[in-house]
């Protein structure tokens, strides 16, 4: 007499549950209307924003700051002059608000350009709250 062994199926999701024997016609692996799962839409959060801040110094010409604001941050002449005056009068001013990687890149580029031109202009990034 030959006995036919039925395979043992263990569920790795539940290691403490005993294994059960798979039977012909077993439909546990198939989906049924009762087993459907509702999939929620993924929540996409806006990235944290950072302000590119330019600090005032006594050596960098105002014209160079206006040039930087126009060329690197795409401000109009009027906007660039207004920001430059804010930097001059308040010791610092925001050149733009970007996601972190873009803000870091812009700050490094401005610092490099200023250093190459022989100016001590300092640009850093700071976390920015709100819109």
C-alpha atoms as an extended CHARMM CRD file, in Angstrom:
* protein
*
       131  EXT
         1         1  UNK       CA              0.0000000000        0.0000000000        0.0000000000  PROA      1               0.0000000000
         2         2  UNK       CA              1.4510000000        3.3450000000       -1.0830000000  PROA      2               0.0000000000
         3         3  UNK       CA              0.4670000000        6.4410000000        0.8600000000  PROA      3               0.0000000000
         4         4  UNK       CA              0.3720000000        9.7070000000       -0.9640000000  PROA      4               0.0000000000
         5         5  UNK       CA              1.8050000000       12.5360000000        1.1160000000  PROA      5               0.0000000000
         6         6  UNK       CA              0.1550000000       15.9180000000        0.9030000000  PROA      6               0.0000000000
         7         7  UNK       CA              2.5760000000       18.8670000000        0.9240000000  PROA      7               0.0000000000
         8         8  UNK       CA              2.8450000000       20.9960000000        4.0450000000  PROA      8               0.0000000000
         9         9  UNK       CA              2.4430000000       24.7330000000        3.4950000000  PROA      9               0.0000000000
        10        10  UNK       CA              3.8180000000       27.0570000000        6.1750000000  PROA      10              0.0000000000
        11        11  UNK       CA              2.9010000000       30.7090000000        6.1840000000  PROA      11              0.0000000000
        12        12  UNK       CA              6.0520000000       32.7700000000        6.7820000000  PROA      12              0.0000000000
        13        13  UNK       CA              3.9030000000       35.7470000000        7.8570000000  PROA      13              0.0000000000
        14        14  UNK       CA              2.8460000000       33.8720000000       10.9680000000  PROA      14              0.0000000000
        15        15  UNK       CA              5.8000000000       31.7750000000       12.1860000000  PROA      15              0.0000000000
        16        16  UNK       CA              3.9800000000       30.6550000000       15.3690000000  PROA      16              0.0000000000
        17        17  UNK       CA              0.9840000000       29.2550000000       13.4810000000  PROA      17              0.0000000000
        18        18  UNK       CA              1.0650000000       25.5420000000       12.7520000000  PROA      18              0.0000000000
        19        19  UNK       CA              1.4810000000       24.5060000000        9.1520000000  PROA      19              0.0000000000
        20        20  UNK       CA             -1.5890000000       23.1770000000        7.3870000000  PROA      20              0.0000000000
        21        21  UNK       CA             -1.8880000000       20.6340000000        4.6590000000  PROA      21              0.0000000000
        22        22  UNK       CA             -2.7620000000       21.8140000000        1.1800000000  PROA      22              0.0000000000
        23        23  UNK       CA             -5.7460000000       20.0050000000       -0.2700000000  PROA      23              0.0000000000
        24        24  UNK       CA             -6.8820000000       19.7420000000       -3.8440000000  PROA      24              0.0000000000
        25        25  UNK       CA             -9.4580000000       22.4210000000       -4.5480000000  PROA      25              0.0000000000
        26        26  UNK       CA             -8.0310000000       24.6160000000       -1.7530000000  PROA      26              0.0000000000
        27        27  UNK       CA             -8.7580000000       28.2150000000       -2.7740000000  PROA      27              0.0000000000
        28        28  UNK       CA             -7.0960000000       30.0560000000        0.0890000000  PROA      28              0.0000000000
        29        29  UNK       CA             -4.4150000000       31.5140000000       -2.2130000000  PROA      29              0.0000000000
        30        30  UNK       CA             -6.9760000000       32.8880000000       -4.6400000000  PROA      30              0.0000000000
        31        31  UNK       CA             -8.5790000000       36.2390000000       -4.0870000000  PROA      31              0.0000000000
        32        32  UNK       CA            -12.2170000000       36.4160000000       -3.2180000000  PROA      32              0.0000000000
        33        33  UNK       CA            -14.4400000000       39.4750000000       -2.8300000000  PROA      33              0.0000000000
        34        34  UNK       CA            -14.1410000000       39.1860000000        0.9450000000  PROA      34              0.0000000000
        35        35  UNK       CA            -10.3330000000       39.2610000000        0.7410000000  PROA      35              0.0000000000
        36        36  UNK       CA            -10.0420000000       42.3980000000       -1.3920000000  PROA      36              0.0000000000
        37        37  UNK       CA             -8.0060000000       45.1820000000        0.1370000000  PROA      37              0.0000000000
        38        38  UNK       CA             -8.6960000000       48.8340000000       -0.4500000000  PROA      38              0.0000000000
        39        39  UNK       CA             -5.5600000000       50.6640000000       -1.4960000000  PROA      39              0.0000000000
        40        40  UNK       CA             -5.2830000000       54.2350000000       -0.2630000000  PROA      40              0.0000000000
        41        41  UNK       CA             -3.8240000000       56.9470000000       -2.4530000000  PROA      41              0.0000000000
        42        42  UNK       CA             -0.2400000000       57.6870000000       -1.3800000000  PROA      42              0.0000000000
        43        43  UNK       CA              0.2120000000       60.8950000000        0.5280000000  PROA      43              0.0000000000
        44        44  UNK       CA              2.8000000000       63.0980000000       -1.1330000000  PROA      44              0.0000000000
        45        45  UNK       CA              4.2610000000       65.7340000000        1.1300000000  PROA      45              0.0000000000
        46        46  UNK       CA              5.8960000000       68.8820000000       -0.1370000000  PROA      46              0.0000000000
        47        47  UNK       CA              9.6510000000       68.8990000000        0.4460000000  PROA      47              0.0000000000
        48        48  UNK       CA             10.9580000000       71.1130000000        3.2350000000  PROA      48              0.0000000000
        49        49  UNK       CA             11.9590000000       74.4900000000        1.8720000000  PROA      49              0.0000000000
        50        50  UNK       CA             15.1410000000       76.4340000000        2.6050000000  PROA      50              0.0000000000
        51        51  UNK       CA             15.8600000000       80.1250000000        2.2280000000  PROA      51              0.0000000000
        52        52  UNK       CA             19.0860000000       81.1630000000        0.5260000000  PROA      52              0.0000000000
        53        53  UNK       CA             20.3040000000       84.0030000000        2.7380000000  PROA      53              0.0000000000
        54        54  UNK       CA             22.9030000000       86.5580000000        1.6670000000  PROA      54              0.0000000000
        55        55  UNK       CA             24.7710000000       88.3500000000        4.4610000000  PROA      55              0.0000000000
        56        56  UNK       CA             26.0160000000       91.9300000000        4.2910000000  PROA      56              0.0000000000
        57        57  UNK       CA             29.7080000000       92.7810000000        4.4400000000  PROA      57              0.0000000000
        58        58  UNK       CA             31.6280000000       96.0370000000        4.0730000000  PROA      58              0.0000000000
        59        59  UNK       CA             33.6160000000       95.0300000000        0.9850000000  PROA      59              0.0000000000
        60        60  UNK       CA             31.3300000000       93.4660000000       -1.6340000000  PROA      60              0.0000000000
        61        61  UNK       CA             30.0060000000       96.1540000000       -4.0040000000  PROA      61              0.0000000000
        62        62  UNK       CA             26.2470000000       96.6080000000       -4.1690000000  PROA      62              0.0000000000
        63        63  UNK       CA             26.4110000000       96.2240000000       -7.9440000000  PROA      63              0.0000000000
        64        64  UNK       CA             27.9030000000       92.7350000000       -7.5650000000  PROA      64              0.0000000000
        65        65  UNK       CA             25.0840000000       91.7110000000       -5.1980000000  PROA      65              0.0000000000
        66        66  UNK       CA             22.5040000000       92.9880000000       -7.7060000000  PROA      66              0.0000000000
        67        67  UNK       CA             24.3050000000       91.0620000000      -10.4520000000  PROA      67              0.0000000000
        68        68  UNK       CA             24.2080000000       87.8670000000       -8.3560000000  PROA      68              0.0000000000
        69        69  UNK       CA             20.5100000000       88.3130000000       -7.5880000000  PROA      69              0.0000000000
        70        70  UNK       CA             19.7200000000       88.7670000000      -11.2770000000  PROA      70              0.0000000000
        71        71  UNK       CA             21.9680000000       86.0910000000      -12.7370000000  PROA      71              0.0000000000
        72        72  UNK       CA             21.6700000000       83.2960000000      -10.1680000000  PROA      72              0.0000000000
        73        73  UNK       CA             18.2250000000       83.9180000000       -8.6690000000  PROA      73              0.0000000000
        74        74  UNK       CA             16.4800000000       85.3780000000      -11.7590000000  PROA      74              0.0000000000
        75        75  UNK       CA             15.2010000000       88.5420000000      -10.0570000000  PROA      75              0.0000000000
        76        76  UNK       CA             14.2340000000       91.6030000000      -12.0770000000  PROA      76              0.0000000000
        77        77  UNK       CA             16.3460000000       94.7400000000      -11.7040000000  PROA      77              0.0000000000
        78        78  UNK       CA             13.8100000000       96.3560000000       -9.3450000000  PROA      78              0.0000000000
        79        79  UNK       CA             13.4660000000       93.2360000000       -7.2110000000  PROA      79              0.0000000000
        80        80  UNK       CA             17.2560000000       92.7150000000       -7.0910000000  PROA      80              0.0000000000
        81        81  UNK       CA             17.8510000000       96.3160000000       -5.9660000000  PROA      81              0.0000000000
        82        82  UNK       CA             15.1450000000       95.9820000000       -3.2900000000  PROA      82              0.0000000000
        83        83  UNK       CA             16.6620000000       92.7530000000       -1.9340000000  PROA      83              0.0000000000
        84        84  UNK       CA             20.1740000000       94.2490000000       -2.0620000000  PROA      84              0.0000000000
        85        85  UNK       CA             18.9880000000       97.2400000000        0.0080000000  PROA      85              0.0000000000
        86        86  UNK       CA             17.3590000000       94.8700000000        2.5080000000  PROA      86              0.0000000000
        87        87  UNK       CA             20.6690000000       93.0040000000        2.7880000000  PROA      87              0.0000000000
        88        88  UNK       CA             22.5370000000       96.2900000000        3.2260000000  PROA      88              0.0000000000
        89        89  UNK       CA             20.1630000000       97.7260000000        5.8360000000  PROA      89              0.0000000000
        90        90  UNK       CA             19.2380000000       94.5610000000        7.7610000000  PROA      90              0.0000000000
        91        91  UNK       CA             22.5890000000       92.7220000000        7.5650000000  PROA      91              0.0000000000
        92        92  UNK       CA             20.9810000000       89.8710000000        5.6350000000  PROA      92              0.0000000000
        93        93  UNK       CA             18.2690000000       89.1300000000        3.1090000000  PROA      93              0.0000000000
        94        94  UNK       CA             16.5640000000       86.2170000000        1.3890000000  PROA      94              0.0000000000
        95        95  UNK       CA             17.5750000000       85.7330000000       -2.2300000000  PROA      95              0.0000000000
        96        96  UNK       CA             15.1980000000       82.8320000000       -2.8500000000  PROA      96              0.0000000000
        97        97  UNK       CA             13.3740000000       79.8590000000       -1.3370000000  PROA      97              0.0000000000
        98        98  UNK       CA             14.0140000000       76.3750000000       -2.7230000000  PROA      98              0.0000000000
        99        99  UNK       CA             14.1160000000       72.6800000000       -1.7760000000  PROA      99              0.0000000000
       100       100  UNK       CA             17.2800000000       71.8330000000        0.1680000000  PROA      100             0.0000000000
       101       101  UNK       CA             19.4200000000       70.4280000000       -2.6550000000  PROA      101             0.0000000000
       102       102  UNK       CA             18.7070000000       73.3740000000       -4.9620000000  PROA      102             0.0000000000
       103       103  UNK       CA             19.2870000000       75.8970000000       -2.1560000000  PROA      103             0.0000000000
       104       104  UNK       CA             22.6320000000       74.2800000000       -1.2720000000  PROA      104             0.0000000000
       105       105  UNK       CA             23.7200000000       74.3100000000       -4.9010000000  PROA      105             0.0000000000
       106       106  UNK       CA             22.8320000000       77.9810000000       -5.3650000000  PROA      106             0.0000000000
       107       107  UNK       CA             24.5480000000       79.0210000000       -2.1190000000  PROA      107             0.0000000000
       108       108  UNK       CA             27.7470000000       77.1530000000       -3.0450000000  PROA      108             0.0000000000
       109       109  UNK       CA             27.7370000000       78.6090000000       -6.5490000000  PROA      109             0.0000000000
       110       110  UNK       CA             27.3110000000       82.1820000000       -5.2630000000  PROA      110             0.0000000000
       111       111  UNK       CA             30.0280000000       81.7230000000       -2.6230000000  PROA      111             0.0000000000
       112       112  UNK       CA             32.3740000000       80.2910000000       -5.2510000000  PROA      112             0.0000000000
       113       113  UNK       CA             31.6710000000       83.1160000000       -7.7070000000  PROA      113             0.0000000000
       114       114  UNK       CA             32.1850000000       85.7820000000       -5.0310000000  PROA      114             0.0000000000
       115       115  UNK       CA             35.4370000000       84.1730000000       -3.8930000000  PROA      115             0.0000000000
       116       116  UNK       CA             36.6610000000       83.9400000000       -7.4890000000  PROA      116             0.0000000000
       117       117  UNK       CA             35.9550000000       87.6750000000       -7.9160000000  PROA      117             0.0000000000
       118       118  UNK       CA             37.7870000000       88.4340000000       -4.6420000000  PROA      118             0.0000000000
       119       119  UNK       CA             34.7390000000       89.3640000000       -2.5270000000  PROA      119             0.0000000000
       120       120  UNK       CA             33.9730000000       88.0100000000        0.9630000000  PROA      120             0.0000000000
       121       121  UNK       CA             30.2270000000       87.6990000000        0.2160000000  PROA      121             0.0000000000
       122       122  UNK       CA             28.6700000000       84.9540000000        2.3660000000  PROA      122             0.0000000000
       123       123  UNK       CA             25.5840000000       83.0030000000        1.3600000000  PROA      123             0.0000000000
       124       124  UNK       CA             24.0500000000       80.2550000000        3.4970000000  PROA      124             0.0000000000
       125       125  UNK       CA             20.7850000000       78.3210000000        3.6560000000  PROA      125             0.0000000000
       126       126  UNK       CA             18.2840000000       78.3190000000        6.5260000000  PROA      126             0.0000000000
       127       127  UNK       CA             15.1020000000       76.2950000000        7.0080000000  PROA      127             0.0000000000
       128       128  UNK       CA             12.0690000000       78.2790000000        5.8840000000  PROA      128             0.0000000000
       129       129  UNK       CA              8.6500000000       77.8540000000        7.5020000000  PROA      129             0.0000000000
       130       130  UNK       CA              5.4390000000       78.7280000000        5.7620000000  PROA      130             0.0000000000
       131       131  UNK       CA              4.6720000000       79.9520000000        2.3220000000  PROA      131             0.0000000000
